[in-house]
Short mmCIF file of C-alpha atoms and ligand atoms in Angstrom, two decimals:
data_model
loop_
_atom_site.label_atom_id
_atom_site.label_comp_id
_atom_site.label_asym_id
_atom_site.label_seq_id
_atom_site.Cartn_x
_atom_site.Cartn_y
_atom_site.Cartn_z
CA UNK A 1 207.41 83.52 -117.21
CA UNK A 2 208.78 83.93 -113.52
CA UNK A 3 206.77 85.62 -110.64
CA UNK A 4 207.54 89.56 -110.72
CA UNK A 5 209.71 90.67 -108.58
CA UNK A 6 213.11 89.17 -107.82
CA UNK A 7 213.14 85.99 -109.65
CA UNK A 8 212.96 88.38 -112.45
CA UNK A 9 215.63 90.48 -112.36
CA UNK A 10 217.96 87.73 -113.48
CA UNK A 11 216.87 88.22 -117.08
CA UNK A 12 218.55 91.70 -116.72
CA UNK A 13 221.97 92.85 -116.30
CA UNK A 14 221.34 95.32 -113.27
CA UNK A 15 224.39 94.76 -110.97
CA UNK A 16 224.08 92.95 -107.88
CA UNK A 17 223.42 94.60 -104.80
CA UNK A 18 221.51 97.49 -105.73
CA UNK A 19 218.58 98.38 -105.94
CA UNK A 20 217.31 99.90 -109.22
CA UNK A 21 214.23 102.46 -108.73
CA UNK A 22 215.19 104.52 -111.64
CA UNK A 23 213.57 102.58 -114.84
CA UNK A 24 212.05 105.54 -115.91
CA UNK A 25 215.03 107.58 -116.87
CA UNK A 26 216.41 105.53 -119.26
CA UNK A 27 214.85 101.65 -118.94
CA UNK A 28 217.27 98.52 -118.80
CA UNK A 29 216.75 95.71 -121.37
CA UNK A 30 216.47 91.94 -120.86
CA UNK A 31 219.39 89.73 -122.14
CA UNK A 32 217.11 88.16 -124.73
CA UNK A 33 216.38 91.12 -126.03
CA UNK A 34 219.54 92.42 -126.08
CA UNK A 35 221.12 89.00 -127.97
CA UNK A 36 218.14 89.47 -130.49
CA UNK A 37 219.69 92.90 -131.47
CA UNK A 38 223.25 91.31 -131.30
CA UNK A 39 222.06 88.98 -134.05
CA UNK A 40 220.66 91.30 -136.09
CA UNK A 41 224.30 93.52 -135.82
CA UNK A 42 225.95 89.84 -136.66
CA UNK A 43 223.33 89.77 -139.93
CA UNK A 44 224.27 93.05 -141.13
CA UNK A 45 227.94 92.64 -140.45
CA UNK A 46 228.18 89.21 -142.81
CA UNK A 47 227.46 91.03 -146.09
CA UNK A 48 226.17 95.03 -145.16
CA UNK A 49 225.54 95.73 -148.67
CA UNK A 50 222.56 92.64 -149.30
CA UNK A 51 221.63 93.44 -145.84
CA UNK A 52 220.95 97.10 -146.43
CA UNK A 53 219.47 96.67 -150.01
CA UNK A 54 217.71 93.25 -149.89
CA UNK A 55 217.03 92.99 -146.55
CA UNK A 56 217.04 96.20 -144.34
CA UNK A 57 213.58 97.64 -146.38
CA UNK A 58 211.34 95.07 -145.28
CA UNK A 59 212.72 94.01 -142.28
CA UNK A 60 212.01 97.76 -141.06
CA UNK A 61 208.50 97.63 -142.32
CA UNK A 62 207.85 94.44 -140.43
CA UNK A 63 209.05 95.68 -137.01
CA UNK A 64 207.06 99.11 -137.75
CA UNK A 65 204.12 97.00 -138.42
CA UNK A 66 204.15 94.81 -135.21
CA UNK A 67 204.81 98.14 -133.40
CA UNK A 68 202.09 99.63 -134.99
CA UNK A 69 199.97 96.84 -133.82
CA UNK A 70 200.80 97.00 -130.57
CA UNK A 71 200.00 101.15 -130.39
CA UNK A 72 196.35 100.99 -132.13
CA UNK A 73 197.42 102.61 -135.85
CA UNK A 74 198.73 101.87 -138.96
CA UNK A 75 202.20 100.97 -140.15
CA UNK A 76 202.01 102.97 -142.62
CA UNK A 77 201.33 106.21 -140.24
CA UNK A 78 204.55 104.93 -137.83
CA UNK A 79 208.18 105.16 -138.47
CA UNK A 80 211.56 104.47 -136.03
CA UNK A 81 213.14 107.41 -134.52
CA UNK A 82 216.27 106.85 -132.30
CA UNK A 83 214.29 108.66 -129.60
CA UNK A 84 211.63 110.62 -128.37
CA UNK A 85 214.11 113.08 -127.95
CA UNK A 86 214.40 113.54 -131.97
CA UNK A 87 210.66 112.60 -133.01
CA UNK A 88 209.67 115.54 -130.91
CA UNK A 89 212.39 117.49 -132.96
CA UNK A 90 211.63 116.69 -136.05
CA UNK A 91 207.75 117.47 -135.37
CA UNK A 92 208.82 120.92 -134.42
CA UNK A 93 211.72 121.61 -136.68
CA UNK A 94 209.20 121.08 -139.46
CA UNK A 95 206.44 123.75 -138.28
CA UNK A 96 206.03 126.68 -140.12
CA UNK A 97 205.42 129.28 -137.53
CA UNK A 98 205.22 133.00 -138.41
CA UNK A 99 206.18 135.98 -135.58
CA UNK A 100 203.81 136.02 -132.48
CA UNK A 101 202.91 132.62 -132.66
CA UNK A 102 202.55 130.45 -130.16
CA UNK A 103 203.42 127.30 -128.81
CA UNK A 104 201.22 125.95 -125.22
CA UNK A 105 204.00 123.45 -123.04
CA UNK A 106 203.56 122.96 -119.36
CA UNK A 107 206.12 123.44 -116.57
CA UNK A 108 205.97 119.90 -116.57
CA UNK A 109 207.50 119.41 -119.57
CA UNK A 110 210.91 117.53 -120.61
CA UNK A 111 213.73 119.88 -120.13
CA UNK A 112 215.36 118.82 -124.01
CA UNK A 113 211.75 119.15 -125.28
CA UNK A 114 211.51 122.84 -123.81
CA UNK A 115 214.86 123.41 -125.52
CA UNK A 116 213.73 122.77 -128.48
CA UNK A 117 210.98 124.40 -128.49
CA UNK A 118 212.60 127.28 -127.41
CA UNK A 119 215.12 126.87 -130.13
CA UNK A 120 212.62 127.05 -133.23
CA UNK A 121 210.65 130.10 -131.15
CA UNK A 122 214.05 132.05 -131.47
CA UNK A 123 214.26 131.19 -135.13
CA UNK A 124 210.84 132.04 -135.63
CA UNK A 125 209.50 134.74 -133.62
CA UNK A 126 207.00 132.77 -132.21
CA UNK A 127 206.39 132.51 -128.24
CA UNK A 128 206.56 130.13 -125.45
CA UNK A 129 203.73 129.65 -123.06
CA UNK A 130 204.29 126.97 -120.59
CA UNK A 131 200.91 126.31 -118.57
CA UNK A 132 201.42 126.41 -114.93
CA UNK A 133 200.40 123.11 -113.27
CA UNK A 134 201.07 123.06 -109.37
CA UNK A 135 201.88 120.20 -107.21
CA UNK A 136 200.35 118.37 -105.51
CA UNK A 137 197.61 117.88 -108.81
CA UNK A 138 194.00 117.32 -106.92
CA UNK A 139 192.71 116.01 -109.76
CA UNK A 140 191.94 115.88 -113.68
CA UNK A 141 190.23 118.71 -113.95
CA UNK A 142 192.63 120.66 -112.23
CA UNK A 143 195.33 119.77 -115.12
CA UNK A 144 192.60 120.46 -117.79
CA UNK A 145 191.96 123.91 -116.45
CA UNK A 146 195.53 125.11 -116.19
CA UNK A 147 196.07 124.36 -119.76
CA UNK A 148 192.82 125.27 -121.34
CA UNK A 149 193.12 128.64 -119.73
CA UNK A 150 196.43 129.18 -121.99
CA UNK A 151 194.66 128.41 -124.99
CA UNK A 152 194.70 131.63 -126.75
CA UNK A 153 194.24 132.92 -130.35
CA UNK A 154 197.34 132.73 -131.39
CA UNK A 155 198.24 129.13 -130.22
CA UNK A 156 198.83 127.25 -132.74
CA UNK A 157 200.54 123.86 -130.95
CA UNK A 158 200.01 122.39 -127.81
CA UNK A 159 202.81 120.44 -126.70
CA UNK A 160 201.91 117.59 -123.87
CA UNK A 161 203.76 115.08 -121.81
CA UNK A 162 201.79 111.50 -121.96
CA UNK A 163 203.17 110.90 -118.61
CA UNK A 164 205.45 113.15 -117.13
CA UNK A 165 208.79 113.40 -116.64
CA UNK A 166 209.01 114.72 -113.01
CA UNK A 167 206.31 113.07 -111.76
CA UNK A 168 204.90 110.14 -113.69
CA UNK A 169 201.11 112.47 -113.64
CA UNK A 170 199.44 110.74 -116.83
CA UNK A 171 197.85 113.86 -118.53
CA UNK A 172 194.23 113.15 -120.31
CA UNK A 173 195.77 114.17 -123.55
CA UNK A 174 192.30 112.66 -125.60
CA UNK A 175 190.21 114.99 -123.70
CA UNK A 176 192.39 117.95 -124.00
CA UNK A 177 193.64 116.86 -127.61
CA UNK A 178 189.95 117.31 -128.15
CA UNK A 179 189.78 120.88 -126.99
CA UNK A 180 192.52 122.07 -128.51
CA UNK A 181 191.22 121.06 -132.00
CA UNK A 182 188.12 122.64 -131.53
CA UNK A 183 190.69 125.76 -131.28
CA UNK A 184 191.95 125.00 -134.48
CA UNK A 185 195.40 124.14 -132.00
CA UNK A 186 197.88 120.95 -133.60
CA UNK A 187 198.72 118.18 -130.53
CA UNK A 188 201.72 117.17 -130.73
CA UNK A 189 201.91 114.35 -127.33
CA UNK A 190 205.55 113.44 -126.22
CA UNK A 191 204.85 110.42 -125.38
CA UNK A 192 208.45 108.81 -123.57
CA UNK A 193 207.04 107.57 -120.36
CA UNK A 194 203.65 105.52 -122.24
CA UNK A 195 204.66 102.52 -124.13
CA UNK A 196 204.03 99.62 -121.96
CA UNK A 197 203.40 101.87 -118.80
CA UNK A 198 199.88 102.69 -120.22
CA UNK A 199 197.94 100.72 -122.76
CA UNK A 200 198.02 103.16 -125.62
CA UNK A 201 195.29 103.65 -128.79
CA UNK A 202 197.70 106.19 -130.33
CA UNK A 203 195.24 106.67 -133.77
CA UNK A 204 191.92 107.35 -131.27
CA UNK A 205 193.75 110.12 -129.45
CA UNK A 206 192.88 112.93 -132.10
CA UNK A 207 196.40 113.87 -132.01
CA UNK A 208 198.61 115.29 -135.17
CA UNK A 209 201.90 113.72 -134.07
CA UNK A 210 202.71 111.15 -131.23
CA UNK A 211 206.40 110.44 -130.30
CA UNK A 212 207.83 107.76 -127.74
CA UNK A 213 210.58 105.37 -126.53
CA UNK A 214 209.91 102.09 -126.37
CA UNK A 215 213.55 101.52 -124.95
CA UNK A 216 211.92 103.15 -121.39
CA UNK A 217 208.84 100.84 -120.57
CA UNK A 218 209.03 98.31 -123.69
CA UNK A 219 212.47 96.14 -122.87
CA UNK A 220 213.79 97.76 -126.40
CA UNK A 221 217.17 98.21 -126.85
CA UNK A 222 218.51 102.34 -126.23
CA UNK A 223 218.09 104.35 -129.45
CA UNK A 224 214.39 102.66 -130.09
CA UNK A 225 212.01 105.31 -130.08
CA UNK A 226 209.16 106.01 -133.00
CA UNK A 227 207.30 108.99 -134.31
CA UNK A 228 203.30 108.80 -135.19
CA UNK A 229 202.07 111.06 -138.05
CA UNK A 230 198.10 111.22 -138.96
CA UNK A 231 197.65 111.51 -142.44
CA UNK A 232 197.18 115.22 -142.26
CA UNK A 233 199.98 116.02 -140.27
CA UNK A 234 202.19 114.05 -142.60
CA UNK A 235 202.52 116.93 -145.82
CA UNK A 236 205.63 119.26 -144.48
CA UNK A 237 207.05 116.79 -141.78
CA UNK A 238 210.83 115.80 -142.31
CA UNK A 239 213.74 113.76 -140.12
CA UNK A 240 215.95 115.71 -138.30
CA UNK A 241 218.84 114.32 -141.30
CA UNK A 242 217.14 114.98 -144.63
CA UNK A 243 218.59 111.87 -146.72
CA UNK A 244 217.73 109.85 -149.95
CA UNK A 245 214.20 109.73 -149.09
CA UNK A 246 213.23 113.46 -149.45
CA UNK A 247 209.85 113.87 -150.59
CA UNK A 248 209.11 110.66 -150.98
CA UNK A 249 206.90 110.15 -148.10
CA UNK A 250 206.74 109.41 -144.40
CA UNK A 251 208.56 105.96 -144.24
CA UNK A 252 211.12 106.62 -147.20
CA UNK A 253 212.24 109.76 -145.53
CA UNK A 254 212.41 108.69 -141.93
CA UNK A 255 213.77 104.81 -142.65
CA UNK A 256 216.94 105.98 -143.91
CA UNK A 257 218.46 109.03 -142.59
CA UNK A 258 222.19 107.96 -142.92
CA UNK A 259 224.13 104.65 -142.05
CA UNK A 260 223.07 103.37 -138.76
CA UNK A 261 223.35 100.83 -136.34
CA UNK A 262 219.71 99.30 -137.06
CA UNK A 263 219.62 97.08 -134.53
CA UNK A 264 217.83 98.79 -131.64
CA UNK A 265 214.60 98.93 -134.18
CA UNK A 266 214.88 95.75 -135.35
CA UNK A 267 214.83 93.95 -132.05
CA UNK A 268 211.30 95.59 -131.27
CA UNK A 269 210.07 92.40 -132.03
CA UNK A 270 211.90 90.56 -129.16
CA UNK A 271 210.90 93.36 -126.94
CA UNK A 272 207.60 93.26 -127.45
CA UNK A 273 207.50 89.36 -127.34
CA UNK A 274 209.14 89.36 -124.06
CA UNK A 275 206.65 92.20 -123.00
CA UNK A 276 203.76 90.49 -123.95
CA UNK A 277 205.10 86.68 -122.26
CA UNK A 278 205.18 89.17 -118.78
CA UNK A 279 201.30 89.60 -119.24
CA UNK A 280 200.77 93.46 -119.46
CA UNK A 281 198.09 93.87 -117.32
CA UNK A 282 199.54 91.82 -114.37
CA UNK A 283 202.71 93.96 -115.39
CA UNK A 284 201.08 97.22 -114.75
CA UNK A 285 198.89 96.25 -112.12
CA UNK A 286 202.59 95.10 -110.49
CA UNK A 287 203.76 98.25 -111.11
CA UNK A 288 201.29 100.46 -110.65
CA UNK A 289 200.83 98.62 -107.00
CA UNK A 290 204.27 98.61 -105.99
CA UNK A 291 204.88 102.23 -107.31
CA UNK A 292 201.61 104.07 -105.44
CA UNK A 293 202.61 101.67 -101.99
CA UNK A 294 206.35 102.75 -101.95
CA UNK A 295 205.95 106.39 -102.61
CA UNK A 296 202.94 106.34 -100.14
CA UNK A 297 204.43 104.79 -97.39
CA UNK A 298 207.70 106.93 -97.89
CA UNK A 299 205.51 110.19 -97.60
CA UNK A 300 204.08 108.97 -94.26
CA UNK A 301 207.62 107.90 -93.06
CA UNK A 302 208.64 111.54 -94.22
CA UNK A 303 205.50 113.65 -93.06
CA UNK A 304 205.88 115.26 -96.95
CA UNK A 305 203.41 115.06 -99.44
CA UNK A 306 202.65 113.28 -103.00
CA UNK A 307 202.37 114.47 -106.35
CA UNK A 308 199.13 113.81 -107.08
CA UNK A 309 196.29 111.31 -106.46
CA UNK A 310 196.85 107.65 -107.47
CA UNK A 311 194.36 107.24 -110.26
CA UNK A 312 196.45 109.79 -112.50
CA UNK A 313 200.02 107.15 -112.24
CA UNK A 314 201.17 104.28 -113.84
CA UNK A 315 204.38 103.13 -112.42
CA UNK A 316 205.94 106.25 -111.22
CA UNK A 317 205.26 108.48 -108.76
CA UNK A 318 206.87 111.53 -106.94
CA UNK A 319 207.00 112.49 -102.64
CA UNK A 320 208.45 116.18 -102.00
CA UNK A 321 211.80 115.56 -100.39
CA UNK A 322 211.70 117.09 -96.32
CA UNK A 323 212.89 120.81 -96.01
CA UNK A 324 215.97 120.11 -95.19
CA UNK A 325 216.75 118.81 -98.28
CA UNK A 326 215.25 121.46 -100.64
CA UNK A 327 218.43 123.59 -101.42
CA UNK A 328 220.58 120.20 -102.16
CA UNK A 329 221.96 119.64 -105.44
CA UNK A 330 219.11 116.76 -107.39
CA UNK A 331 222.70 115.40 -108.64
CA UNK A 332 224.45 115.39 -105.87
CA UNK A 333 221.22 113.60 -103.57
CA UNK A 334 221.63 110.87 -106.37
CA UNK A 335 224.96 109.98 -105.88
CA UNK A 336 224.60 110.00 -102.04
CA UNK A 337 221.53 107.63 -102.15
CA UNK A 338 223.81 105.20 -104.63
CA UNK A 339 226.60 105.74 -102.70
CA UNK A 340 225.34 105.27 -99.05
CA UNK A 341 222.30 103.40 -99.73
CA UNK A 342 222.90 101.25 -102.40
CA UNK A 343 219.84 102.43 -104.40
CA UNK A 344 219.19 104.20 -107.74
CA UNK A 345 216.70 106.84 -107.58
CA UNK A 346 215.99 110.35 -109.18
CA UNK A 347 215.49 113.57 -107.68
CA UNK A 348 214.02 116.03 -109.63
CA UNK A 349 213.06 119.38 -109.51
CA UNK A 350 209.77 121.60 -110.52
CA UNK A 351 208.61 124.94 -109.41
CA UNK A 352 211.97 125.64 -107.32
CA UNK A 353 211.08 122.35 -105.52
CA UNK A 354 212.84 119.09 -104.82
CA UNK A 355 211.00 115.51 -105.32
CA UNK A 356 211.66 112.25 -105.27
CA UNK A 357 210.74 110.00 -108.28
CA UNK A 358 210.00 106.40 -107.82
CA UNK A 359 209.53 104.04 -110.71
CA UNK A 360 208.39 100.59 -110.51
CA UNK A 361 209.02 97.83 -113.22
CA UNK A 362 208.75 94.22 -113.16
CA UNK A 363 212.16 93.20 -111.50
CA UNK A 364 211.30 95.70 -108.64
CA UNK A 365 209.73 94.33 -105.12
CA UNK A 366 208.77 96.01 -102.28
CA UNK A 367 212.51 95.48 -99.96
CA UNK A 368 213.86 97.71 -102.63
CA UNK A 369 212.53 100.58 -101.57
CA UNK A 370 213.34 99.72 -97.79
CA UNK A 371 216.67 101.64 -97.38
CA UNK A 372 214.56 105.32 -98.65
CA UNK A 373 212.12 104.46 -95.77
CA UNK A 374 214.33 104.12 -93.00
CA UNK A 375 216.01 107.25 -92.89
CA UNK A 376 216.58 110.50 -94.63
CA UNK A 377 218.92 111.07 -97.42
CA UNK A 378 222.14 112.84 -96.79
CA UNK A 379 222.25 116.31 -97.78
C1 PLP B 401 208.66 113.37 -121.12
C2 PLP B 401 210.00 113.00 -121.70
N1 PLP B 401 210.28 113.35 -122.96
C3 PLP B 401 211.44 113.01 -123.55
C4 PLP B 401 212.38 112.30 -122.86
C5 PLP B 401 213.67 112.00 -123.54
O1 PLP B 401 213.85 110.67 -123.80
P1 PLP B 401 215.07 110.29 -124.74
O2 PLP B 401 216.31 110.72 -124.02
O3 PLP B 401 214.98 108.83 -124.90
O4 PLP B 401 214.87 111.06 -125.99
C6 PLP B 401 212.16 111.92 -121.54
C7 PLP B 401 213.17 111.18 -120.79
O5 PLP B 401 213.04 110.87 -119.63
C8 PLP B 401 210.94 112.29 -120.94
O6 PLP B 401 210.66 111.98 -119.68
#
């Protein structure tokens, strides 16, 4: 396939004349993967009733089995979830907690996640600790310690970002999966930002439950997300919809939860093969490059400084926005940056402060991120 950078972004639809450094919010997906779903819509469409019955049931299986190849487990541990949005859900919608319980998050953690945790706390009576984790992160350690020290005896779930939101910081979710366990603490890794950022061995994590998008980092269509369950963790778990399935075991329950627009699954398959034609690890080394050079050379330009070391990215990373800019509206500093420079960016916000989040994918080169180096954003 084509050199990265922008030879590349012709397989995409991105509109001309901008320049997209926002992948990481919501991904954008190749034509051919997009026409793949298209003809699996056109398949349904011509007779929905053999398609559902006589076709739908294995078809699923298939695409959870290539996916499952692909993360390191079985297919018959992995099922489709529209996003990692809902697997996370359903994980925690299905805990039995009892008052004073408790469930370990970081302040780095997914706003809709935290929501949701907070929502089955309420319902519960169990508690939210969120482990402190300041920026900039020195180092691994430093991330281990904040959230070992909140392991307490009443924890009974830690919930972890893969890679997170804000920043793109890759946590070292095996080595602190492993502590938590030896607390008798469930791991339950929300996992949005990994597929195809990091190379992922989801069954050798010694976590209960994994959830992630593959419509972020994978090419997939939106709505393509999946939910991992080890055996264990599998007894009790239920989709957000309870359907037809109930009871009848991980894939019955999750692969039908209503009438859906299948598509997004199906076409998992295209995404991965036009994932895999890119060459992953000249993909991530791409990314990985372009994303640590840009947000390093926009620090210096800025005199502000990074998230965190390079070692703990993959193709995002964050620079602190100058002081003048730290009581502006994130939304607001978006649309000005689209608006007067052309470019797609995110600005989010942790611990009261105001950062800028780069991402990096394989139709990104290094002019994109010109117009953020030359001057300031508008307030
Ligand atoms: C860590 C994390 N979790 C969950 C999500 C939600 O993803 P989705 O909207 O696809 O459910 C995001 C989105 O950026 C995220 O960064």
């Amino acid at each position: 396939m084509s050199a990265f950078g922008w030879p590349l972004r012709r397989r995409f639809l991105l509109e001309p004349g901008t320049a997209f450094l926002n992948h990481g919010s919501f991904g954008t997906t190749p034509r051919r993967v997009l026409a793949a779903a298209r003809r699996w819509q056109r398949r349904m469409e011509a007779n929905p009733d053999r398609f559902v019955r006589e076709i739908l049931p294995g078809a699923l299986r298939d695409a959870a089995a290539r996916l499952a190849g692909f993360l390191s487990c079985s297919e018959r541990d992995l099922v489709f979830v529209e996003n990692a949005t809902s697997g996370a859900n359903a994980v925690l919608r299905s805990l039995e907690l009892r008052p004073g319980d408790e469930i370990l998050a970081t302040t780095h953690g997914y706003n809709a996640v935290r929501q949701a945790m907070r929502y089955v706390c309420s319902r519960t009576g169990a508690k939210l600790v969120e482990a402190r984790i300041d920026l900039p992160v020195k180092n691994e350690s430093d991330l281990i310690a904040s959230i070992q020290n909140n392991i307490g005896k009443r924890t009974r779930l830690l919930v972890l970002d893969h890679v997170s939101s804000p920043t793109g910081l890759i946590f070292p979710v095996k080595r602190l999966a492993a502590l938590a366990r030896r607390r008798g603490v469930q791991v339950l890794i929300d996992g949005a930002h990994a597929p195809g950022q990091l190379d992922l061995d989801i069954a050798s994590l010694g976590v209960d439950w994994y959830t992630g998008n593959c419509h972020k980092w994978l090419f997939a269509p939106k709505g393509c997300g999946f939910l991992w369950a080890r055996k264990s963790a599998q007894r009790g778990l239920h989709p957000l919809a309870i359907s037809h399935g109930y009871g009848k075991g991980l894939a019955a329950e999750f692969d039908w939860t209503g009438t859906r627009d299948f598509s997004a699954w199906l076409a998992i398959t295209a995404a991965l093969d036009f994932y895999s034609r890119l060459n992953p690890q000249r993909l991530r080394a791409h990314n990985h490059r372009l994303a640590i050079e840009s947000a390093t050379a926009i620090s210096r330009a800025w005199g502000m400084p990074l998230d965190g070391p390079p070692e703990l990215h993959g193709s995002m990373m964050a620079v602190r926005l100058p002081d003048s800019l730290q009581r502006s509206d994130p939304a607001r500093l978006m649309s000005r940056y689209l608006t007067l420079r052309r470019t797609v960016v995110a600005v989010m916000q942790i611990g009261g402060a105001r950062w800028l989040r780069l991402s990096a994918q394989a139709y990104n080169s290094p002019g994109d991120y010109a117009a953020l180096l030359r001057t300031l954003p508008e307030k």
